[in-house]
Tab-separated table of C-alpha atoms in Angstrom:
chain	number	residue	atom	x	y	z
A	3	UNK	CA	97.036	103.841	74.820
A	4	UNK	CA	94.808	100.873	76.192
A	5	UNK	CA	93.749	99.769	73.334
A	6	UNK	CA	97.009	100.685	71.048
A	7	UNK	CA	100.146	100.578	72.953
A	8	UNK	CA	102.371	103.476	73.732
A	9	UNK	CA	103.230	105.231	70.316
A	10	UNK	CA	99.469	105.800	69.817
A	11	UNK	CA	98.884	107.196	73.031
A	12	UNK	CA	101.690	109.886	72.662
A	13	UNK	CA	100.087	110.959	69.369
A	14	UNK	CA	96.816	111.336	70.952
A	15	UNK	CA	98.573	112.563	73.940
A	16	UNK	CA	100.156	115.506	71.508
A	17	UNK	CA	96.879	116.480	69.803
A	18	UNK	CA	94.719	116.860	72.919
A	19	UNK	CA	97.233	118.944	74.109
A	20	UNK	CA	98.041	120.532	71.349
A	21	UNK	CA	95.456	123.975	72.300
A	22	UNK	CA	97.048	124.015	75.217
A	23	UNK	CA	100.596	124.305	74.060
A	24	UNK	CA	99.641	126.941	71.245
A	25	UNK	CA	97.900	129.314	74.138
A	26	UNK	CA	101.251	128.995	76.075
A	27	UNK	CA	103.234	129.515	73.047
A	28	UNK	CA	100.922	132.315	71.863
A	29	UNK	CA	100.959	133.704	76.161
A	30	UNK	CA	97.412	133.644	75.820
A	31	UNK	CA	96.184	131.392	79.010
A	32	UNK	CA	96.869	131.292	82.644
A	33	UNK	CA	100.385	129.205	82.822
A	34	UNK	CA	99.324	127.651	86.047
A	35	UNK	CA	96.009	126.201	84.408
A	36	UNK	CA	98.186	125.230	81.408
A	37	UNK	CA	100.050	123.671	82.621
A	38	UNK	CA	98.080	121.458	85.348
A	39	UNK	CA	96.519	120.546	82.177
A	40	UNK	CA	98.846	119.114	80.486
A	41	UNK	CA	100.261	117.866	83.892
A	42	UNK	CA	96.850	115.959	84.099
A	43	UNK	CA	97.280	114.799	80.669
A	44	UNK	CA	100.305	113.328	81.360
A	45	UNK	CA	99.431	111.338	84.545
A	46	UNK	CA	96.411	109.774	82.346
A	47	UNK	CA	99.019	108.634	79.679
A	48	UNK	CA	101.130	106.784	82.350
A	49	UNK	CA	98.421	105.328	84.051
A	50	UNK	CA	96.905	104.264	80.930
A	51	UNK	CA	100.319	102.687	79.585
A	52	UNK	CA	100.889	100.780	83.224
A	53	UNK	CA	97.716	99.606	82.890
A	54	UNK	CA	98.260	97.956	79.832
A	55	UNK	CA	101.210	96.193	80.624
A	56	UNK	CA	100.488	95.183	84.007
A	57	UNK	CA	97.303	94.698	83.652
A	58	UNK	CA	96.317	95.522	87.118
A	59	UNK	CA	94.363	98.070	88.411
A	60	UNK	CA	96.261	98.062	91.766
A	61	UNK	CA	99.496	98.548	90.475
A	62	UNK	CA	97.832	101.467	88.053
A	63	UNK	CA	96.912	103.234	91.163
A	64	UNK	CA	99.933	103.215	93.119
A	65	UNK	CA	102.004	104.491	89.755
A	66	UNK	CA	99.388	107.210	89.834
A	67	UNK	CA	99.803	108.024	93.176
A	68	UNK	CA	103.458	107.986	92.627
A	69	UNK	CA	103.930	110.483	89.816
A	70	UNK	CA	101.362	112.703	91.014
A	71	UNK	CA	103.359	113.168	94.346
A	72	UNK	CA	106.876	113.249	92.534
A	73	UNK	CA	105.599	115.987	90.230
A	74	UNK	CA	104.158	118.142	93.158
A	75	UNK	CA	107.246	117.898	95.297
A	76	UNK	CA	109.191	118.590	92.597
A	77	UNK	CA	107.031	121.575	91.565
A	78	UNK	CA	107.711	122.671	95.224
A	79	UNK	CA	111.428	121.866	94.574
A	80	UNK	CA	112.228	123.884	91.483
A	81	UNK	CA	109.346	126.820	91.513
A	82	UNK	CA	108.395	127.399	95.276
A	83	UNK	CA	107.653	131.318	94.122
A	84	UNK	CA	105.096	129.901	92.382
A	85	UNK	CA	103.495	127.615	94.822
A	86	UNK	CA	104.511	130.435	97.530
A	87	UNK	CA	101.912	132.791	95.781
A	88	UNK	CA	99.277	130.596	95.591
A	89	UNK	CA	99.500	130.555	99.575
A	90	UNK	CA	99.508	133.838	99.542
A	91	UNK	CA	96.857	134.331	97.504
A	92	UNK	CA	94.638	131.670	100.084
A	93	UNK	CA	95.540	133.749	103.097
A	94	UNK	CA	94.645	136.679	101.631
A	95	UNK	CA	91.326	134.857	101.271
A	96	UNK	CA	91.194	134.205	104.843
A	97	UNK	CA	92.045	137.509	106.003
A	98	UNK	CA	89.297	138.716	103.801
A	99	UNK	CA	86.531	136.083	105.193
A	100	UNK	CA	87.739	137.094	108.905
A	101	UNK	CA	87.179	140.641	108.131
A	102	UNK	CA	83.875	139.584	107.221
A	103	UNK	CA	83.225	137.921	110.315
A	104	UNK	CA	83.297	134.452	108.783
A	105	UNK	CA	84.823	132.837	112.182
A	106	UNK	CA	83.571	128.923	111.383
A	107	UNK	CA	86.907	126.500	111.290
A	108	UNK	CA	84.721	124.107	109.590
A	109	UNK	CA	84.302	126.494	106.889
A	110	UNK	CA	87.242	127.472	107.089
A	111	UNK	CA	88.927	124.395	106.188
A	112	UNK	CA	89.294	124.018	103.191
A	113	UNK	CA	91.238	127.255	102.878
A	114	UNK	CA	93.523	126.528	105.739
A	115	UNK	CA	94.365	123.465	104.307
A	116	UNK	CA	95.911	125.472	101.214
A	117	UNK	CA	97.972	127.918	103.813
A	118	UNK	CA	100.883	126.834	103.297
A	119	UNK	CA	103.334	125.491	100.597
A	120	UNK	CA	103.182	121.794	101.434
A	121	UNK	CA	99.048	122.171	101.365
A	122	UNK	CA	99.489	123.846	97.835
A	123	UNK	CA	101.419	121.066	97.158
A	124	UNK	CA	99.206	118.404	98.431
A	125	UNK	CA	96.552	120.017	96.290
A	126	UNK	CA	98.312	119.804	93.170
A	127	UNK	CA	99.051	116.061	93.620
A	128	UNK	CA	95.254	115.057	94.734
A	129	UNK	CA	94.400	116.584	91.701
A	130	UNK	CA	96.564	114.959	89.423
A	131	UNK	CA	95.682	111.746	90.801
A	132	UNK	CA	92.207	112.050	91.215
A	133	UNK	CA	91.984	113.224	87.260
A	134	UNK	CA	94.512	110.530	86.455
A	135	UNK	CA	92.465	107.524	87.919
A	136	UNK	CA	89.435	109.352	86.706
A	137	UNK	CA	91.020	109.654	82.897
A	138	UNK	CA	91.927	105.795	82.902
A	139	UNK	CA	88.575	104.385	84.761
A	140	UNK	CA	86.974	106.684	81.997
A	141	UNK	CA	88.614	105.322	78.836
A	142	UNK	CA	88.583	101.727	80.534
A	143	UNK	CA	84.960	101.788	80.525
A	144	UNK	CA	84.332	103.330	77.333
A	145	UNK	CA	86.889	100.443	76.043
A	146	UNK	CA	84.719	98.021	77.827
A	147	UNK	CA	81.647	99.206	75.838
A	148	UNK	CA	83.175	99.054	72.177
A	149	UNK	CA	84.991	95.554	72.729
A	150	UNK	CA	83.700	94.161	75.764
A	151	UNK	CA	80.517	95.017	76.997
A	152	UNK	CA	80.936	94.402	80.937
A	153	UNK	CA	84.261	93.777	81.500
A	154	UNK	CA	84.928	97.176	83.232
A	155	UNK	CA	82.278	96.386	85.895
A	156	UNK	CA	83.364	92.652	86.521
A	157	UNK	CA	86.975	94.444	86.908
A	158	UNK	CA	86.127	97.033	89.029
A	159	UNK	CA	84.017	94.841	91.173
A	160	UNK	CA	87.182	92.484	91.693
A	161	UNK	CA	89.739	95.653	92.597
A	162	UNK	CA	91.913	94.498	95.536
A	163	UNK	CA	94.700	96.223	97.145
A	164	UNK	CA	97.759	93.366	98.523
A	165	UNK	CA	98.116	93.924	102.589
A	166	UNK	CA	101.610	96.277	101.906
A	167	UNK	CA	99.753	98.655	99.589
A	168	UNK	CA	96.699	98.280	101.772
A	169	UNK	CA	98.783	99.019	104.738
A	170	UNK	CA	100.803	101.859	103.653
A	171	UNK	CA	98.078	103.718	102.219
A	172	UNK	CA	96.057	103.577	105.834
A	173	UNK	CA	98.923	103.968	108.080
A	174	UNK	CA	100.639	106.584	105.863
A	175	UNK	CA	96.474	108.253	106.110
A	176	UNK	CA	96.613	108.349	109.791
A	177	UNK	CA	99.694	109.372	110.317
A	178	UNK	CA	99.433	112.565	108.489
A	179	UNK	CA	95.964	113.348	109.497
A	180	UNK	CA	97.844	114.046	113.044
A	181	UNK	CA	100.574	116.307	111.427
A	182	UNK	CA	98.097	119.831	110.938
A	183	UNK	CA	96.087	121.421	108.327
A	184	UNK	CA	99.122	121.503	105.927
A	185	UNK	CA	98.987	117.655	105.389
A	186	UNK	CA	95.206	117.507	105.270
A	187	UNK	CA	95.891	116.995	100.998
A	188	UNK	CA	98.446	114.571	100.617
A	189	UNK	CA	96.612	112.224	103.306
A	190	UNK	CA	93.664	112.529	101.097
A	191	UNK	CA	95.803	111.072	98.124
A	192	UNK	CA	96.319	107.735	100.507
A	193	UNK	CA	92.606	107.568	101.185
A	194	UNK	CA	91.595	107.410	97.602
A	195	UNK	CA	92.620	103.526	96.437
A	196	UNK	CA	91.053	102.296	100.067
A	197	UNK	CA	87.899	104.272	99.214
A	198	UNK	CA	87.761	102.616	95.604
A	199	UNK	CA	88.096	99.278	96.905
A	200	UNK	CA	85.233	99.864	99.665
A	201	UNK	CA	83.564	101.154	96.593
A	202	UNK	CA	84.521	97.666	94.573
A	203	UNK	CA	82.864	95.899	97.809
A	204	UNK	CA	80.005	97.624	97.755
A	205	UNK	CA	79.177	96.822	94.059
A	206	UNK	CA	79.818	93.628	94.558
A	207	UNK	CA	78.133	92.758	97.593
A	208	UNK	CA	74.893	94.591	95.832
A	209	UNK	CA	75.665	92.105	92.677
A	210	UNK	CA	75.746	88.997	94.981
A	211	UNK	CA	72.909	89.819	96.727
A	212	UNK	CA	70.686	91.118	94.195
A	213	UNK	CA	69.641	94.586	95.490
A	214	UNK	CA	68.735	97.612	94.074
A	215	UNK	CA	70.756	101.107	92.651
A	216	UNK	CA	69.209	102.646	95.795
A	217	UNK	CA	71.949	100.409	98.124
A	218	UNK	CA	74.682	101.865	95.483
A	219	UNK	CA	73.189	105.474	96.545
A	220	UNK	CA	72.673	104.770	100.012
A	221	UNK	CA	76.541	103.613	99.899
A	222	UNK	CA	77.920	106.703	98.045
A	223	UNK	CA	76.199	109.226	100.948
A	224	UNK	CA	77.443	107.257	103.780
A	225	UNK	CA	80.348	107.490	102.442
A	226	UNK	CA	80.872	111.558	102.047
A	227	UNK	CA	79.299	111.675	105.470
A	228	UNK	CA	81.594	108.599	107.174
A	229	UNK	CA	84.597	108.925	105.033
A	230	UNK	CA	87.071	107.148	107.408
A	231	UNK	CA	84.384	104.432	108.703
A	232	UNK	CA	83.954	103.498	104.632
A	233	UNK	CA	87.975	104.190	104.129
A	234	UNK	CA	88.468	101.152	107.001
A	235	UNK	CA	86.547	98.918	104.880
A	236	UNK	CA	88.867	98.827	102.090
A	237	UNK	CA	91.769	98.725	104.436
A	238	UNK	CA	90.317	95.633	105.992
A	239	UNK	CA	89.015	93.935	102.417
A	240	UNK	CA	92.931	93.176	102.353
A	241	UNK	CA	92.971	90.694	105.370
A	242	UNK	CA	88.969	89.488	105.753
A	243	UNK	CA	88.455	89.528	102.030
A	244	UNK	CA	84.276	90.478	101.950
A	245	UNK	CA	83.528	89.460	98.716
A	246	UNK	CA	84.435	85.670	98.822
A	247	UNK	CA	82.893	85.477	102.133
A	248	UNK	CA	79.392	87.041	100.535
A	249	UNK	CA	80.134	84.573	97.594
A	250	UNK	CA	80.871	81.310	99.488
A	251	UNK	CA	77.798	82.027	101.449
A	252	UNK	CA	75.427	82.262	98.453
């Protein structure tokens, strides 16, 4: 789709999901997997296809974001039974763990996230985006190293997000971190283009000032361990703009 247009990328689109359509056909697979598969497959062709006309990384993300929400809500919409048992499934879980004795709510998380129908839902669209930006970054790169050896890197390195984007995705992060467990997913999902573009920084600060991978490593732990601290950065890239103050003082 990058490198062909549309038409291509539906024919490609059709044969990698081809084994997954016969196993439905055939009932031999898990429908939910299935069809989060092809779900997933989906979201990469869109992204993909914005990407190529646009251009723009930013504006790939927030499509991303966009149809990985409207496809979870909408899977919450029109099969809630199914979404419904998946929560039922998780508090089973939890019972289970109690019964055990397992009494951590730090351990716990996770699972209580997931309790409820909106969590299930929030699940379903963090994965679909995170495997959609994942799919595109992927075949981005991989078209970098056939037809232009470093151009992914230079590109990633200049990712910006414009002050409304920027904005919305840190406000609309916040926000929902304060409405309980069940939102704990979908606030995630706003977190993940201000995390790339801390990420962006952070490569390119370590390309203007010459350091080593370890600064790259050092960056990746801090920011598992300090998600929101790292998570302001790229909400504040939008208005200070780090990397043309690093450059202009070289």
């Amino acid at each position: 789709t990058l490198r062909k247009g549309g038409t291509e990328g539906v024919i490609i689109l059709l044969v990698g999901a081809s084994p997954a359509l016969l196993s439905m056909w055939f009932g031999e697979a898990n429908s939910l997997i299935t069809w989060m598969a092809l779900l997933s497959l989906s979201v990469v062709y869109v992204a993909a296809l914005t990407l190529r006309i646009t251009i723009s990384l930013q504006l790939m993300m927030f499509a991303v974001m966009a149809l990985a929400a409207v496809i979870a809500l909408m899977t919450l919409s029109v099969a809630p039974n199914v979404v419904d048992t998946m929560s039922d499934n998780v508090m089973q879980q939890v019972a289970a763990l109690e019964q055990q004795g397992e009494q951590d709510p730090q351990s716990m998380m996770p699972l209580l996230t997931l309790a409820s129908a909106v969590g299930m839902s929030g699940l379903l669209a963090y994965i679909l985006a995170v495997n959609g930006l994942i799919g595109v970054f992927l075949g981005r790169w991989m078209q970098a190293l056939a037809f232009n050896p470093g151009g992914f890197g230079e590109e990633f390195r200049g990712l910006r997000l414009g002050i409304g984007f920027s904005a919305a995705c840190f406000l609309g992060n916040v926000l929902l971190s304060y409405q309980g467990d069940q939102y704990w997913w979908w606030s995630n999902i706003l977190a993940v283009p201000l995390l790339l573009v801390a990420a962006a920084v952070a490569h390119k600060a370590v390309r203007i000032k010459g350091l080593g991978v370890q600064w790259l490593v050092l960056f990746y732990v801090v920011a598992l361990i300090m998600m929101p601290v790292v998570m302001s950065i790229g909400f504040l890239d939008a208005w200070i703009n780090f990397r043309d103050r690093l450059q202009n003082k070289q």
